[in-house]
PDB file of C-alpha atoms in Angstrom:
ATOM      1  CA  LEU C 115     -29.213  -2.113 126.537  1.00 34.00           C
ATOM      2  CA  GLU C 116     -27.791   0.034 129.409  1.00 43.00           C
ATOM      3  CA  PHE C 117     -24.542   1.378 129.830  1.00 41.00           C
ATOM      4  CA  TYR C 118     -22.378   0.977 133.066  1.00 44.00           C
ATOM      5  CA  GLY C 119     -18.881   3.006 133.782  1.00 43.00           C
ATOM      6  CA  ASN C 120     -17.574   5.928 131.564  1.00 38.00           C
ATOM      7  CA  GLY C 121     -14.574   6.702 129.651  1.00 36.00           C
ATOM      8  CA  THR C 122     -12.330   4.423 128.252  1.00 35.00           C
ATOM      9  CA  ASP C 123     -13.937   1.798 130.638  1.00 42.00           C
ATOM     10  CA  GLU C 124     -17.315   1.814 129.507  1.00 42.00           C
ATOM     11  CA  VAL C 125     -19.135  -1.439 128.453  1.00 42.00           C
ATOM     12  CA  LEU C 126     -22.146  -2.241 126.960  1.00 39.00           C
ATOM     13  CA  LEU C 127     -24.118  -4.600 128.794  1.00 44.00           C
ATOM     14  CA  LYS C 128     -27.681  -6.331 128.870  1.00 44.00           C
ATOM     15  CA  LYS C 129     -29.522  -5.957 132.107  1.00 51.00           C
ATOM     16  CA  TYR C 130     -31.256  -9.467 132.270  1.00 55.00           C
ATOM     17  CA  GLU C 131     -33.914 -10.621 133.915  1.00 60.00           C
ATOM     18  CA  TYR C 132     -34.595 -14.304 134.049  1.00 68.00           C
ATOM     19  CA  ASN C 133     -38.232 -14.541 133.421  1.00 69.00           C
ATOM     20  CA  ASN C 134     -38.838 -18.248 132.554  1.00 72.00           C
ATOM     21  CA  TRP C 135     -40.940 -19.408 135.895  1.00 84.00           C
ATOM     22  CA  ASP C 136     -44.152 -19.430 134.660  1.00 73.00           C
ATOM     23  CA  ASP C 137     -44.990 -22.682 134.582  1.00 73.00           C
ATOM     24  CA  GLN C 138     -42.261 -24.422 136.000  1.00 84.00           C
ATOM     25  CA  ASN C 139     -40.529 -25.537 138.829  1.00 93.00           C
ATOM     26  CA  LEU C 140     -37.435 -23.368 138.743  1.00 95.00           C
ATOM     27  CA  LYS C 141     -34.306 -24.922 140.029  1.00 96.00           C
ATOM     28  CA  VAL C 142     -31.560 -22.708 141.454  1.00 97.00           C
ATOM     29  CA  LEU C 143     -28.132 -23.976 143.105  1.00 98.00           C
ATOM     30  CA  LEU C 144     -26.255 -21.683 144.881  1.00 98.00           C
ATOM     31  CA  ILE C 145     -22.021 -22.120 145.512  1.00 98.00           C
ATOM     32  CA  GLY C 146     -20.849 -20.218 148.608  1.00 98.00           C
ATOM     33  CA  ASN C 147     -20.971 -19.836 152.070  1.00 97.00           C
ATOM     34  CA  SER C 148     -23.016 -18.474 155.053  1.00 98.00           C
ATOM     35  CA  PHE C 149     -23.763 -15.548 153.006  1.00 98.00           C
ATOM     36  CA  SER C 150     -25.604 -17.559 150.179  1.00 98.00           C
ATOM     37  CA  GLU C 151     -28.095 -19.177 152.959  1.00 98.00           C
ATOM     38  CA  ASP C 152     -28.621 -15.878 154.051  1.00 98.00           C
ATOM     39  CA  SER C 153     -29.706 -14.765 150.482  1.00 98.00           C
ATOM     40  CA  VAL C 154     -32.193 -17.592 149.899  1.00 98.00           C
ATOM     41  CA  TYR C 155     -33.271 -18.471 153.684  1.00 97.00           C
ATOM     42  CA  MET C 156     -36.660 -17.072 152.967  1.00 97.00           C
ATOM     43  CA  LEU C 157     -36.724 -17.490 149.184  1.00 97.00           C
ATOM     44  CA  ARG C 158     -38.631 -20.440 149.077  1.00 96.00           C
ATOM     45  CA  ASP C 159     -41.564 -19.464 151.334  1.00 96.00           C
ATOM     46  CA  ILE C 160     -41.951 -15.794 149.239  1.00 96.00           C
ATOM     47  CA  ALA C 161     -42.295 -18.188 146.178  1.00 95.00           C
ATOM     48  CA  LYS C 162     -44.597 -20.254 147.539  1.00 94.00           C
ATOM     49  CA  ALA C 163     -46.701 -17.426 148.722  1.00 95.00           C
ATOM     50  CA  GLU C 164     -46.345 -15.559 145.269  1.00 92.00           C
ATOM     51  CA  GLY C 165     -47.703 -18.857 143.458  1.00 92.00           C
ATOM     52  CA  LYS C 166     -44.277 -20.144 142.074  1.00 93.00           C
ATOM     53  CA  GLU C 167     -42.632 -23.621 142.411  1.00 94.00           C
ATOM     54  CA  ILE C 168     -38.951 -23.285 143.519  1.00 96.00           C
ATOM     55  CA  THR C 169     -36.227 -26.304 144.047  1.00 96.00           C
ATOM     56  CA  LEU C 170     -33.379 -24.614 146.241  1.00 98.00           C
ATOM     57  CA  GLY C 171     -29.727 -26.173 146.597  1.00 98.00           C
ATOM     58  CA  ILE C 172     -26.910 -24.649 148.534  1.00 98.00           C
ATOM     59  CA  LEU C 173     -23.181 -26.003 148.309  1.00 98.00           C
ATOM     60  CA  TYR C 174     -22.418 -24.651 151.324  1.00 98.00           C
ATOM     61  CA  LYS C 175     -18.442 -23.982 152.887  1.00 98.00           C
ATOM     62  CA  GLY C 176     -18.284 -21.524 155.548  1.00 97.00           C
ATOM     63  CA  ALA C 177     -16.250 -18.147 154.565  1.00 96.00           C
ATOM     64  CA  SER C 178     -15.650 -19.895 151.548  1.00 97.00           C
ATOM     65  CA  THR C 179     -13.375 -17.956 148.535  1.00 98.00           C
ATOM     66  CA  LEU C 180     -13.723 -18.446 144.518  1.00 98.00           C
ATOM     67  CA  GLN C 181     -10.156 -19.600 144.846  1.00 97.00           C
ATOM     68  CA  GLN C 182     -11.103 -22.302 147.588  1.00 98.00           C
ATOM     69  CA  HIS C 183     -13.962 -23.184 145.149  1.00 98.00           C
ATOM     70  CA  TYR C 184     -11.835 -23.789 142.034  1.00 97.00           C
ATOM     71  CA  THR C 185      -9.309 -25.899 144.337  1.00 97.00           C
ATOM     72  CA  TYR C 186     -11.873 -28.116 145.806  1.00 98.00           C
ATOM     73  CA  SER C 187     -13.169 -28.479 141.884  1.00 98.00           C
ATOM     74  CA  GLN C 188      -9.953 -29.619 140.863  1.00 97.00           C
ATOM     75  CA  ASN C 189      -9.050 -31.638 143.687  1.00 97.00           C
ATOM     76  CA  ASN C 190     -12.752 -33.331 143.821  1.00 97.00           C
ATOM     77  CA  ASP C 191     -12.817 -32.724 147.436  1.00 98.00           C
ATOM     78  CA  THR C 192     -16.023 -33.439 150.022  1.00 98.00           C
ATOM     79  CA  ALA C 193     -15.287 -29.883 151.678  1.00 98.00           C
ATOM     80  CA  TYR C 194     -19.345 -29.384 151.394  1.00 98.00           C
ATOM     81  CA  LYS C 195     -22.186 -29.349 153.013  1.00 98.00           C
ATOM     82  CA  TYR C 196     -25.152 -29.648 150.101  1.00 98.00           C
ATOM     83  CA  MET C 197     -28.334 -28.543 151.371  1.00 98.00           C
ATOM     84  CA  LYS C 198     -31.472 -28.570 149.167  1.00 98.00           C
ATOM     85  CA  ASN C 199     -35.074 -27.715 150.131  1.00 95.00           C
ATOM     86  CA  ASN C 200     -37.839 -28.728 146.923  1.00 88.00           C
ATOM     87  CA  ASN C 201     -40.481 -29.864 149.686  1.00 84.00           C
ATOM     88  CA  ASP C 202     -40.779 -27.535 151.967  1.00 85.00           C
ATOM     89  CA  SER C 203     -37.803 -28.887 154.398  1.00 90.00           C
ATOM     90  CA  TRP C 204     -33.957 -28.754 153.830  1.00 94.00           C
ATOM     91  CA  THR C 205     -32.036 -32.099 153.461  1.00 96.00           C
ATOM     92  CA  VAL C 206     -28.369 -31.722 154.306  1.00 97.00           C
ATOM     93  CA  THR C 207     -25.719 -34.100 152.549  1.00 98.00           C
ATOM     94  CA  GLU C 208     -22.288 -34.035 154.138  1.00 98.00           C
ATOM     95  CA  ASN C 209     -18.892 -34.546 153.044  1.00 98.00           C
ATOM     96  CA  ALA C 210     -20.501 -33.339 149.710  1.00 98.00           C
ATOM     97  CA  THR C 211     -18.339 -32.560 146.078  1.00 98.00           C
ATOM     98  CA  LEU C 212     -19.114 -29.497 143.942  1.00 98.00           C
ATOM     99  CA  LEU C 213     -19.953 -32.426 141.361  1.00 98.00           C
ATOM    100  CA  ASP C 214     -22.657 -33.729 143.586  1.00 98.00           C
ATOM    101  CA  GLY C 215     -24.341 -30.453 143.973  1.00 98.00           C
ATOM    102  CA  ILE C 216     -23.663 -29.636 140.234  1.00 98.00           C
ATOM    103  CA  LYS C 217     -25.072 -33.070 138.594  1.00 98.00           C
ATOM    104  CA  ASP C 218     -27.861 -33.460 141.303  1.00 98.00           C
ATOM    105  CA  GLU C 219     -30.159 -31.463 139.152  1.00 97.00           C
ATOM    106  CA  SER C 220     -31.183 -29.976 136.134  1.00 97.00           C
ATOM    107  CA  TRP C 221     -30.199 -26.693 137.472  1.00 97.00           C
ATOM    108  CA  ASP C 222     -31.620 -23.897 135.843  1.00 95.00           C
ATOM    109  CA  ILE C 223     -29.599 -21.087 137.620  1.00 96.00           C
ATOM    110  CA  ILE C 224     -26.173 -21.907 139.240  1.00 98.00           C
ATOM    111  CA  CYS C 225     -25.129 -18.935 141.292  1.00 98.00           C
ATOM    112  CA  LEU C 226     -21.604 -17.809 142.184  1.00 98.00           C
ATOM    113  CA  GLN C 227     -20.100 -15.384 145.019  1.00 98.00           C
ATOM    114  CA  GLN C 228     -16.972 -14.801 146.178  1.00 98.00           C
ATOM    115  CA  GLY C 229     -16.186 -14.624 149.980  1.00 98.00           C
ATOM    116  CA  SER C 230     -17.682 -11.807 152.106  1.00 98.00           C
ATOM    117  CA  LYS C 231     -14.651 -10.059 153.107  1.00 98.00           C
ATOM    118  CA  GLN C 232     -12.984 -10.774 149.571  1.00 98.00           C
ATOM    119  CA  SER C 233     -16.057  -9.311 147.756  1.00 98.00           C
ATOM    120  CA  GLY C 234     -14.638  -5.866 147.425  1.00 98.00           C
ATOM    121  CA  MET C 235     -11.072  -6.780 146.398  1.00 98.00           C
ATOM    122  CA  SER C 236     -10.316  -7.266 142.496  1.00 97.00           C
ATOM    123  CA  SER C 237      -7.279  -8.814 143.242  1.00 97.00           C
ATOM    124  CA  THR C 238      -9.062 -11.896 144.733  1.00 98.00           C
ATOM    125  CA  TYR C 239     -10.670 -12.782 141.649  1.00 98.00           C
ATOM    126  CA  GLY C 240      -8.318 -14.665 139.631  1.00 96.00           C
ATOM    127  CA  TYR C 241      -9.908 -17.844 139.598  1.00 95.00           C
ATOM    128  CA  LEU C 242     -13.376 -16.757 138.472  1.00 97.00           C
ATOM    129  CA  ASP C 243     -13.108 -17.265 134.865  1.00 97.00           C
ATOM    130  CA  GLU C 244     -11.740 -21.295 135.832  1.00 97.00           C
ATOM    131  CA  LEU C 245     -14.523 -22.024 138.169  1.00 98.00           C
ATOM    132  CA  VAL C 246     -17.095 -20.586 135.332  1.00 98.00           C
ATOM    133  CA  SER C 247     -15.321 -22.775 132.983  1.00 98.00           C
ATOM    134  CA  PHE C 248     -16.019 -25.932 135.437  1.00 98.00           C
ATOM    135  CA  VAL C 249     -19.746 -25.049 136.162  1.00 98.00           C
ATOM    136  CA  ASN C 250     -20.481 -24.792 132.285  1.00 98.00           C
ATOM    137  CA  THR C 251     -18.673 -28.047 131.603  1.00 98.00           C
ATOM    138  CA  ASN C 252     -20.400 -30.061 134.258  1.00 98.00           C
ATOM    139  CA  LYS C 253     -23.748 -28.507 134.442  1.00 98.00           C
ATOM    140  CA  THR C 254     -26.453 -30.998 132.795  1.00 97.00           C
ATOM    141  CA  ASN C 255     -28.617 -28.407 131.476  1.00 96.00           C
ATOM    142  CA  LYS C 256     -27.197 -26.613 128.568  1.00 94.00           C
ATOM    143  CA  ASP C 257     -29.945 -23.474 128.903  1.00 92.00           C
ATOM    144  CA  CYS C 258     -28.757 -23.010 132.735  1.00 94.00           C
ATOM    145  CA  VAL C 259     -27.456 -19.542 132.963  1.00 93.00           C
ATOM    146  CA  LEU C 260     -25.165 -18.300 135.880  1.00 95.00           C
ATOM    147  CA  ALA C 261     -25.970 -15.535 137.918  1.00 96.00           C
ATOM    148  CA  TRP C 262     -23.904 -13.563 140.611  1.00 97.00           C
ATOM    149  CA  ASN C 263     -24.596 -12.591 144.048  1.00 98.00           C
ATOM    150  CA  MET C 264     -23.433  -9.395 145.074  1.00 98.00           C
ATOM    151  CA  THR C 265     -22.951  -9.507 148.839  1.00 98.00           C
ATOM    152  CA  TRP C 266     -23.635  -6.902 151.565  1.00 98.00           C
ATOM    153  CA  ALA C 267     -20.908  -4.369 153.180  1.00 98.00           C
ATOM    154  CA  TYR C 268     -20.903  -5.163 157.321  1.00 98.00           C
ATOM    155  CA  GLN C 269     -22.637  -3.188 159.744  1.00 98.00           C
ATOM    156  CA  SER C 270     -20.497  -0.126 160.757  1.00 98.00           C
ATOM    157  CA  GLY C 271     -18.520  -1.375 163.968  1.00 98.00           C
ATOM    158  CA  SER C 272     -18.604  -4.782 163.142  1.00 98.00           C
ATOM    159  CA  THR C 273     -15.682  -7.066 164.901  1.00 98.00           C
ATOM    160  CA  HIS C 274     -15.463  -8.971 161.439  1.00 98.00           C
ATOM    161  CA  GLU C 275     -11.612  -9.430 160.739  1.00 98.00           C
ATOM    162  CA  GLY C 276     -12.224  -8.820 157.146  1.00 98.00           C
ATOM    163  CA  PHE C 277     -13.845  -5.235 157.875  1.00 98.00           C
ATOM    164  CA  ALA C 278      -9.754  -3.883 157.818  1.00 98.00           C
ATOM    165  CA  ASN C 279      -9.940  -4.688 154.385  1.00 98.00           C
ATOM    166  CA  TYR C 280     -11.806  -1.593 154.273  1.00 98.00           C
ATOM    167  CA  ASP C 281     -10.720   0.455 157.029  1.00 98.00           C
ATOM    168  CA  ASN C 282     -13.774  -0.827 158.905  1.00 98.00           C
ATOM    169  CA  ASN C 283     -15.565   1.725 156.834  1.00 98.00           C
ATOM    170  CA  GLN C 284     -19.072   0.565 155.514  1.00 98.00           C
ATOM    171  CA  ASN C 285     -19.459   3.042 152.865  1.00 98.00           C
ATOM    172  CA  LEU C 286     -15.952   2.149 151.628  1.00 98.00           C
ATOM    173  CA  MET C 287     -16.840  -1.372 151.493  1.00 98.00           C
ATOM    174  CA  TYR C 288     -19.862  -1.466 149.972  1.00 98.00           C
ATOM    175  CA  LYS C 289     -18.391   1.110 146.980  1.00 98.00           C
ATOM    176  CA  SER C 290     -15.644  -1.695 146.642  1.00 98.00           C
ATOM    177  CA  ILE C 291     -18.122  -4.374 146.175  1.00 98.00           C
ATOM    178  CA  CYS C 292     -19.931  -2.391 143.379  1.00 97.00           C
ATOM    179  CA  ASP C 293     -16.859  -1.238 141.850  1.00 96.00           C
ATOM    180  CA  THR C 294     -15.475  -4.969 141.503  1.00 97.00           C
ATOM    181  CA  THR C 295     -18.629  -6.601 140.717  1.00 96.00           C
ATOM    182  CA  TYR C 296     -18.661  -4.313 137.969  1.00 93.00           C
ATOM    183  CA  SER C 297     -14.868  -4.430 136.917  1.00 94.00           C
ATOM    184  CA  GLN C 298     -14.226  -8.363 137.635  1.00 96.00           C
ATOM    185  CA  VAL C 299     -18.049  -9.955 137.118  1.00 95.00           C
ATOM    186  CA  LEU C 300     -19.787  -8.011 134.756  1.00 91.00           C
ATOM    187  CA  THR C 301     -16.867  -7.179 132.312  1.00 88.00           C
ATOM    188  CA  THR C 302     -16.526 -11.234 131.888  1.00 88.00           C
ATOM    189  CA  PHE C 303     -20.010 -11.422 130.627  1.00 87.00           C
ATOM    190  CA  SER C 304     -20.086 -14.803 132.095  1.00 92.00           C
ATOM    191  CA  PHE C 305     -23.265 -14.069 134.435  1.00 92.00           C
ATOM    192  CA  PRO C 306     -26.496 -12.496 132.437  1.00 88.00           C
ATOM    193  CA  VAL C 307     -27.972 -12.423 136.102  1.00 91.00           C
ATOM    194  CA  VAL C 308     -27.033 -10.328 138.967  1.00 94.00           C
ATOM    195  CA  PHE C 309     -28.577 -10.243 142.010  1.00 96.00           C
ATOM    196  CA  PRO C 310     -27.934  -6.728 143.360  1.00 97.00           C
ATOM    197  CA  THR C 311     -28.333  -8.192 147.186  1.00 98.00           C
ATOM    198  CA  GLY C 312     -25.509  -5.808 148.500  1.00 98.00           C
ATOM    199  CA  THR C 313     -27.322  -2.665 147.235  1.00 98.00           C
ATOM    200  CA  ALA C 314     -30.716  -3.614 148.300  1.00 98.00           C
ATOM    201  CA  ILE C 315     -29.572  -4.115 151.987  1.00 98.00           C
ATOM    202  CA  GLN C 316     -27.811  -0.524 151.842  1.00 98.00           C
ATOM    203  CA  ASN C 317     -31.312   0.922 150.511  1.00 98.00           C
ATOM    204  CA  ILE C 318     -33.049  -0.413 153.240  1.00 98.00           C
ATOM    205  CA  ARG C 319     -30.737   0.636 156.109  1.00 98.00           C
ATOM    206  CA  THR C 320     -31.755   4.386 155.057  1.00 98.00           C
ATOM    207  CA  PHE C 321     -35.406   3.299 156.235  1.00 97.00           C
ATOM    208  CA  VAL C 322     -34.857   0.939 159.150  1.00 96.00           C
ATOM    209  CA  GLY C 323     -31.199   2.087 160.097  1.00 97.00           C
ATOM    210  CA  ASP C 324     -27.702   0.100 160.294  1.00 98.00           C
ATOM    211  CA  THR C 325     -29.742  -3.001 161.797  1.00 97.00           C
ATOM    212  CA  VAL C 326     -30.238  -5.542 159.448  1.00 98.00           C
ATOM    213  CA  THR C 327     -27.445  -8.046 160.842  1.00 98.00           C
ATOM    214  CA  ARG C 328     -27.710 -10.296 163.872  1.00 98.00           C
ATOM    215  CA  ASP C 329     -23.723 -10.209 164.252  1.00 98.00           C
ATOM    216  CA  GLY C 330     -22.140  -6.906 162.464  1.00 98.00           C
ATOM    217  CA  TYR C 331     -22.548  -9.306 158.982  1.00 98.00           C
ATOM    218  CA  HIS C 332     -24.704 -11.959 158.816  1.00 98.00           C
ATOM    219  CA  LEU C 333     -28.725 -10.614 158.215  1.00 98.00           C
ATOM    220  CA  ASN C 334     -31.093 -10.966 160.909  1.00 97.00           C
ATOM    221  CA  SER C 335     -34.828 -11.450 159.812  1.00 96.00           C
ATOM    222  CA  THR C 336     -35.282  -7.676 158.106  1.00 96.00           C
ATOM    223  CA  GLY C 337     -31.886  -8.547 155.858  1.00 98.00           C
ATOM    224  CA  ARG C 338     -32.716 -11.831 154.946  1.00 98.00           C
ATOM    225  CA  TYR C 339     -36.435 -10.741 153.956  1.00 98.00           C
ATOM    226  CA  VAL C 340     -34.940  -7.972 151.743  1.00 98.00           C
ATOM    227  CA  ALA C 341     -32.492 -10.405 150.468  1.00 98.00           C
ATOM    228  CA  ALA C 342     -34.817 -13.163 149.448  1.00 98.00           C
ATOM    229  CA  TYR C 343     -37.139 -10.664 147.581  1.00 98.00           C
ATOM    230  CA  THR C 344     -34.567  -9.240 145.748  1.00 98.00           C
ATOM    231  CA  LEU C 345     -33.670 -12.505 144.381  1.00 97.00           C
ATOM    232  CA  PHE C 346     -37.192 -13.103 143.771  1.00 96.00           C
ATOM    233  CA  ARG C 347     -37.470  -9.868 142.040  1.00 95.00           C
ATOM    234  CA  MET C 348     -34.811 -10.712 139.524  1.00 94.00           C
ATOM    235  CA  LEU C 349     -35.817 -14.542 138.942  1.00 93.00           C
ATOM    236  CA  SER C 350     -39.602 -13.347 138.377  1.00 91.00           C
ATOM    237  CA  GLY C 351     -38.213 -10.744 135.707  1.00 87.00           C
ATOM    238  CA  GLN C 352     -41.257  -8.369 137.300  1.00 86.00           C
ATOM    239  CA  PRO C 353     -41.024  -5.260 139.696  1.00 90.00           C
ATOM    240  CA  LEU C 354     -42.650  -6.051 142.860  1.00 94.00           C
ATOM    241  CA  THR C 355     -45.854  -4.480 143.304  1.00 95.00           C
ATOM    242  CA  GLU C 356     -47.141  -6.183 146.867  1.00 95.00           C
ATOM    243  CA  LEU C 357     -45.205  -8.437 149.256  1.00 95.00           C
ATOM    244  CA  LYS C 358     -47.306 -11.673 149.687  1.00 95.00           C
ATOM    245  CA  TYR C 359     -45.107 -13.037 152.352  1.00 95.00           C
ATOM    246  CA  ALA C 360     -43.780 -12.101 155.652  1.00 90.00           C
ATOM    247  CA  PRO C 361     -41.874 -13.875 158.286  1.00 90.00           C
ATOM    248  CA  GLU C 362     -43.598 -13.877 161.825  1.00 89.00           C
ATOM    249  CA  ASP C 363     -41.267 -12.020 163.673  1.00 88.00           C
ATOM    250  CA  ILE C 364     -41.684  -8.955 161.537  1.00 87.00           C
ATOM    251  CA  ILE C 365     -44.487  -6.780 161.670  1.00 85.00           C
ATOM    252  CA  LEU C 366     -45.365  -5.244 158.199  1.00 87.00           C
ATOM    253  CA  ASN C 367     -47.017  -1.848 158.430  1.00 92.00           C
ATOM    254  CA  GLU C 368     -47.643  -0.404 155.103  1.00 93.00           C
ATOM    255  CA  THR C 369     -44.865   1.904 155.566  1.00 95.00           C
ATOM    256  CA  TYR C 370     -42.779  -0.647 156.378  1.00 95.00           C
ATOM    257  CA  LYS C 371     -43.988  -2.771 152.999  1.00 94.00           C
ATOM    258  CA  ASN C 372     -43.745   0.258 150.901  1.00 96.00           C
ATOM    259  CA  ALA C 373     -39.927   0.927 152.290  1.00 97.00           C
ATOM    260  CA  VAL C 374     -38.912  -2.738 151.419  1.00 97.00           C
ATOM    261  CA  LEU C 375     -40.879  -2.511 147.717  1.00 97.00           C
ATOM    262  CA  GLU C 376     -38.795   0.633 147.194  1.00 98.00           C
ATOM    263  CA  ALA C 377     -35.571  -0.668 148.279  1.00 98.00           C
ATOM    264  CA  VAL C 378     -35.545  -3.726 146.173  1.00 98.00           C
ATOM    265  CA  ASN C 379     -36.878  -2.165 143.281  1.00 97.00           C
ATOM    266  CA  SER C 380     -34.484   0.649 143.401  1.00 97.00           C
ATOM    267  CA  ALA C 381     -31.876  -2.007 143.798  1.00 96.00           C
ATOM    268  CA  THR C 382     -32.745  -4.082 140.700  1.00 94.00           C
ATOM    269  CA  ASN C 383     -32.861  -1.074 138.828  1.00 93.00           C
ATOM    270  CA  ASP C 384     -29.596   0.298 139.759  1.00 93.00           C
ATOM    271  CA  TYR C 385     -27.471  -2.003 140.711  1.00 94.00           C
ATOM    272  CA  PHE C 386     -24.535   0.108 142.056  1.00 95.00           C
ATOM    273  CA  ASN C 387     -26.198   3.568 143.612  1.00 95.00           C
ATOM    274  CA  VAL C 388     -27.684   3.714 147.171  1.00 97.00           C
ATOM    275  CA  THR C 389     -31.567   4.748 146.803  1.00 97.00           C
ATOM    276  CA  GLN C 390     -32.453   6.903 150.103  1.00 98.00           C
ATOM    277  CA  SER C 391     -35.920   5.734 151.395  1.00 98.00           C
ATOM    278  CA  SER C 392     -38.756   8.062 150.715  1.00 97.00           C
ATOM    279  CA  TYR C 393     -40.420   6.705 154.329  1.00 96.00           C
ATOM    280  CA  THR C 394     -39.792   7.773 157.348  1.00 86.00           C
ATOM    281  CA  LYS C 395     -39.422   4.599 160.252  1.00 71.00           C
TER     282      LYS C 395
END
């Protein structure tokens, strides 16, 4: 057990790591948007290299928010592109509903997240409890647990219109995402698993610089690599000691490997604080 917060706002929370991935094909569904896709883009390849089997699903609606997901759930709206990978290739079903994805598999983990530009705005989390209730009511595996994907701050100078919500300041956006994840997500006790993706991205920025996006907000290969290994670290339940997978477009020297290991392990040990890299680029 670890404490987050202080004074009257202190909440006792158990840092839970999903560690039931020894001999099974882990099934993970993400309900989200392009940031969900970025987070798991390399996860299946990583799992395969690490000797693990995983089935991935993404209910994808671009720039979707918690409020939109809840509205779609109530109307059984065919708003989603449902992407699934369980054999090294993605299949895509257009015009899918939330229920189409939720009931397609006996998922072990179902992951939610907020739209990126609202992630650090506590006022936008009003529909979270209702969405959690909908997922829990309709999941087909009673042992399925919910996870939360903590998204990342935009690159400094990003032209994304949502950056104005944070005075176009990366540090303010990151801090706001941390504060909101704590106050609006962890304190609900609905999410035993948290993927501290935003902190891992902020950590690796102290090594490679502010160069982990391809357009100012979506991740490039380096960002996707760090994000996917962050999810793998939390799902495997063990600190990383080596990186067995690398995409073809990244040259991994020992310094780079160590910096990624440090960024991921530090984020999963401390969800809400940046760890300065020990390594020089």
